[in-house]
Amino acid sequence: VLSDSDMDAIKLKADLAVDSSSAYLYVIDDANARLSYNTDTETVGAPNYVTTTSNSTEQGMLAVSIYTADTTSPELIEYLIDKDAQILVLNFSEPVDAERFNVSHVTLQASAELQSGDSYYTLKEDNSIVNTGNGESVRINIGNQDWVEIVSSSVGSYLVVGSKACTDLASPSNEMAAVEDGSAMQVSKIIYDRTPPTLNSWSLDLEEGYIYMSFDEPVNPDTLNITKFTLTPARETLNGSYTLTADTFTLSEAGLDVTLDMALITTDLDAIKVNGKLAVSKQTSYLVWREGAISDMADFANEIDTLNLYPYGLQVDSYTADSSDPSLNSFDFSITTGILELHYSEAMESSSLDGYSLRMQSTADGSGDYVDLGGGTTLGKDGTTLYYTLSSTTLQAISSSGTAVATSQMTTYLAAGKGHAQDMAGNNVTAVGKSDAMLLGPSLLRFTLDMDSGVLRLFFPEMVDLSSFNLTSIALVDDDNWRGGISAYTLVNNNKTEAVLTHDDTILTVTMAQSDANAIKMVYGLCTTEERAKLSIDKYLVKDTAPSANYVRQVTIADAISPTIFTADTTSPSYQSFSLDMDTGYMTLVFDEPVIGDDIDVSRITIQSNISNVWDYSTYTLTSGTGSSTVTSGYRGVSREQKIQIGYDDLSAIKIMTGLATKAETTFFVGKTATFFDTSAAANSAKSVSTASAMSVQTYVPDTTAPVLQSYDLDMDSGELKLYFSEPIDTETFHAEQLVIQNDVTSDGKNFHALTNSSYTVSADGDEMLLYLSTDDHFAVNAIFDLAQSETDTYMTAATYTVRDMAGNRLYAIPDGQALPVSTYTPDTTSPNLEQFTLDMDTGVVVMDFDETMLYTSFAAGMLTFQETEVYDSEDVNYEMYALTTDTTADFSGNSSTQWTFVLCKDDIDSLKYYQSLAVDQNSTNLVVKGTFATDMSGNKINTIPSSSAKASAKYSADTTDPEIVSFDLDMNTGTLSMTFTESMKAQLSDHSLITLNEQPKSATGYSLTLTGGEFSGYVEKLSPTIDLVLLEDDLNNLKGMAIGSLKNYTWMTLKTGAFSDRSLLLTPRVLSYDVYGGSALQVSTLTPDVGPPSLERFTIEPNEKKVYFFFDEAVKISSWDPAAVTFQNIEYFQPGLDNTSAVITLTTSTAAYGRDYTEVIVDLAPDCPEDEDAKGGCDWNRLRTGIDVEGGTETVYIIMASNAISDNADPPNYVVAIENSERRRLSESALVQASPYCGPCEAGSYQSEECTSVYDQVCANCTSCGEGFYETNECTPEFNTECTECTVCEYGTFTNVACGGTDDTVCGTCTVCGDMEYELVECSAGSNTECSTCAVCEWSNDAHELGCEGSPVWWRLKNCWFDKDGNKVQRNLVDLEDLRIDTRQGRRHWVWDVAIPEVYGYAQGDWTAD
């Protein structure tokens, strides 16, 4: 980074680094100041210094790669002022272009921010000059003209500099950062003026009565002590000298030149003229002064050095002799003494008076009597008054009764010829003509008017009598007013007017009362300039002091005279009081003088809550334009009392401000300068009233007017209510519950809604308030069909307690009967949304929440579809979804509300419960909504929810109610048990072993059968609460055998807990028989009786037991056994009477009993046989064995059975299917032959569990499958079941290479160990081998990769992961060498030198390298 000094040095080089084409770099060949060197000792052998380059572009100067121009504006850092040498020094943040510096943009001020009356001065380009070259400092020699203005106006403590003053040296140049008023820069150093001023020269003008002094530096006229100056006729003596008196004064402003006025009060001028030897020529005019005569304008004033006599008396530089003719101003005459006093405009030579040129006459125009005054004598005293004594003859002529001359003031006129006397310079007095003679009495010679102090000075040629002074004889006149006419004001306030006489009672000084001064200022334009400040007096103004006092000569308005000296009003008007009426919004300001209301800038007026701007204070500044304005009456609103109407916006803003203008103690006035202007030509501004010392209110009137709700807008779409009040209201006092929305001016008592306090506003205090209707209120209004549907049914009432204004006044109530209609009504056009829904699968209750009130009559459940995921999967053939039915719509009984709660009809809830993937939890409960499902109160259809983005349930309640069996049906014909439950069931989870069918409701009093098996089946959707069970044949036969299911009264069911499960895996509770406390066995609902007759399937005679085993296809009733219906024969078809060789034995005494079950009947053939087995005949066994060889088995045995042989237990009973010995039977099935039991083999997939016997068949069972953790060591055969062995578990250090399964045991492998350039990605575990990943990479894929390879060798990365500048892979220790070789190749050195170091491979000297 370049140092500041280097940066400045570069910038001062005008053509260096101003753009990219002027910015080159070269390395100096200086052994003592190397640029830099490398430190890589491994590759290049450090240190090697940076190669030097030439300062010639042709020989390798380096052009800039990236050039960023200087775009920063130079800033003024500080400034210094040397008041002794008149020098201003400006110091900047960077070099600036001093040669083009424009001093006219430099302004010196007395304050950081200019206020009214503050001084400032802008340098003149042709007066002050810059005498420095370009650089960070600019030195300005301030010219005398500028310096006079600077020191005379006491500015320089602060500085303002415009951006156009100078620029920096960049290209393009940047203008300096402006230093603006309001944040003017304070001087950092001042060198004070310590040199006293010198009077360089002076001039004397006896013609006009002025002395002109010229100094070498500005002097302060306020320090002038005129009595320190003495005029002397010679340099070496004070003889004949004259020291000036205080009657000589100056009106000069501070500067090099001071003018002394001797003409207004001619004391000194007359004295000099009367002297006769002093100042009669340039050679007799010298000036000396003493210490304290005058001082300069320095901060620490330097007095002018004393100038004594020779050789220091300063001779006049310019001398103007008196050459003007004097004039006669007035005269006095005493008839008693005969003395005529002549008052002249300047000192007169008494000896030059010629009485013969004087005439006294009775009229002004000479038409009356007259007397010539020649022959008198003159008192020998030079001066402005000459005394002439009339001769006795002349006096007698005047006194005679025959003449009218001098009988009174009004008959005493004087005519005087030109030259009747001469002044001290020999100039003849002007004539007073006979036709325009001068009236006896004093005249007003001249006057001065100071509107700043309100002082009027009247100059008379002779003494006047103060006691005769009449103020009302004075009128100030503007004879060319704004209307082109005459404006005048006559002074009136004697009580407040001060009048004094000075200078031998010839100067009357009148200090006007403030009321008169203000009254003058009230007359537009009057006394604002010298031309508009003329004076008129009547004769009653004052009298002279003559024994017979004479009135002053009047000056009519038409002849009004201009002031000799006019001092305009330069005093700023002052605030006297400030009042504020917060009820009407009027602010009243009273000033010490009139100000112009039309010129008031209200935007500079501020109200604040404290007298000073301490912490925790509020403030507000008025606005103009459409805001606040002056309402003072009269032309231009000129008045001492200014009335300002605070605009509504401003008044509202003030009311809103915390703690501002709430009472007198929080009401203070702050005003900037240039806010109020007086009527002077300079338009003096009232001085600022700062925030640090604000003016307290004199009269404060609080706001006592109740606020009014003027209008309101209702947006039913957004639920926003906007209220418009007549003034700002305090939103913290707002009570929404005091507002009522109703459907007419007068409420009908039904269609209305009183808002609740849940409706809220976040609006700041103000006259507009946005009320957000709470969800409850918004929905409640919406829920009322005939309320707030349009402009015609939207009205509002408001109680007085609704809100208060900022002053605490309650709202002006809007009662029922005068309800306020809505101003702007915005209907609800937004389609409602289903925000969320919940589903309770236990109760079937669906709760839907909407974002607005929904119309209950629009409910259409059929437009709702549940689906298993939020996004419908059309590819899934098993995807589950369900649309509700209209039965749910019919059952809906809700109201218009934002929340609907409805119960799914039984079909719908059962259908939902049926599905396995739908509505089983929250994630699988998603709702699709069609637009026709419902509408809001305005008829807007609900926004659809498509199947591509179904609404997920917000809450899901699972089915927690155990299912219960409602009824069961039994079909004894098909062996089907059909059970109906309270809800959808999962048939495949039913447990037959927990189901018992009973003959009686009390299990202890009849047969009971617990089922041993069967096939359960269920139904879909709404039918899913039903489960069918196809009974096992054995169970069915047992039921039949027990007569269960024969009649409804013999068919009852009991259940153990968990016999059945619903779709939520909830179990059915137990159903107990009546003989258990609280039990209530379930009776069959529909019983389908058995109508199928039993049939004999097989019989076997067991000779050893002397029994016959009958096997029927269903259970039979043993008590119905009839042996006489059973016949055995040894021939299939027996023909009685034709076949005499065959044996036919019909049973007679055999008894029957059940075998293993109710389908097996064992008939004992020998219950009544004798003990002697060889006995013939008699019992059935003997007859059978003797008739048919059943013992030896040499004969085939057939059976004939009549239908009455046995029946089942049905009611009515079904008799066995007859086995007949007939042709018809023969054609179908001949007599049933005795059959042997089945002894195998078992079918594939089964094995023998029980061997066959002489009676019973072989029993086969299904082969066992080896479960998890086992494998098959011997397969299943018809004789033996499957043999399973437990799988081997792999030990530590090994893993399962081949999993155990089928006929194979586990195969274990040894865990792999990762190599040096590998790391373990996956650890070896029981189920998987070690997974290794390579460390031979240049960049780690993740933190785990880096950590795993932490200990791997680094040589591979050093060899494979480094590249030179050409992108070629090289070893790490060769990178710098190869890069240096590439740099050499890329450079130009090998174009010149035969040898390139290092050697460049693949290139010859002079080869071109494209890059």
Short mmCIF file of C-alpha atoms in Angstrom, two decimals, residues 206-209 262-263 265-267 269-274 321-330 342-350 352 381-386 421-430 445-446 461:
data_model
loop_
_atom_site.label_atom_id
_atom_site.label_comp_id
_atom_site.label_asym_id
_atom_site.label_seq_id
_atom_site.Cartn_x
_atom_site.Cartn_y
_atom_site.Cartn_z
CA LEU A 206 -16.13 73.04 4.10
CA GLU A 207 -18.63 73.19 1.28
CA GLU A 208 -20.62 70.19 2.57
CA GLY A 209 -19.27 70.17 6.12
CA MET A 262 -20.22 68.51 10.80
CA ALA A 263 -23.19 69.60 8.71
CA ILE A 265 -25.07 69.92 13.92
CA THR A 266 -22.91 72.76 12.75
CA THR A 267 -21.24 73.58 16.05
CA LEU A 269 -18.26 73.69 11.29
CA ASP A 270 -19.37 77.12 12.37
CA ALA A 271 -16.54 77.39 14.88
CA ILE A 272 -13.98 76.54 12.24
CA LYS A 273 -15.43 79.05 9.82
CA VAL A 274 -15.64 81.77 12.43
CA ALA A 321 -13.38 75.67 0.39
CA ASP A 322 -16.87 76.90 1.18
CA SER A 323 -18.38 78.25 -2.04
CA SER A 324 -22.09 77.79 -1.34
CA ASP A 325 -24.40 80.71 -0.76
CA PRO A 326 -25.82 80.80 2.75
CA SER A 327 -29.56 81.17 3.32
CA LEU A 328 -31.78 82.99 5.82
CA ASN A 329 -33.60 80.32 7.81
CA SER A 330 -35.80 82.45 10.11
CA LEU A 342 -31.57 86.95 11.61
CA HIS A 343 -30.87 83.20 11.72
CA TYR A 344 -28.71 81.91 8.86
CA SER A 345 -27.73 78.48 7.63
CA GLU A 346 -24.05 79.07 8.48
CA ALA A 347 -21.75 81.55 10.16
CA MET A 348 -22.03 85.05 8.72
CA GLU A 349 -19.73 88.05 8.61
CA SER A 350 -21.61 90.60 10.82
CA SER A 352 -21.45 92.55 5.79
CA LYS A 381 -20.41 89.46 16.25
CA ASP A 382 -19.94 86.89 13.54
CA GLY A 383 -22.02 83.76 13.70
CA THR A 384 -25.11 82.02 12.45
CA THR A 385 -27.30 84.67 14.09
CA LEU A 386 -26.87 88.37 13.31
CA ALA A 421 -25.05 89.69 4.04
CA GLN A 422 -22.08 87.38 3.39
CA ASP A 423 -20.76 84.25 5.07
CA MET A 424 -17.21 83.96 6.42
CA ALA A 425 -15.99 82.95 2.97
CA GLY A 426 -17.59 85.97 1.30
CA ASN A 427 -20.47 84.08 -0.27
CA ASN A 428 -23.62 86.23 -0.65
CA VAL A 429 -26.73 85.11 1.12
CA THR A 430 -29.62 84.03 -1.07
CA LEU A 445 -34.44 73.39 9.15
CA ARG A 446 -34.09 69.62 8.83
CA PRO A 461 -32.51 77.81 13.66
#
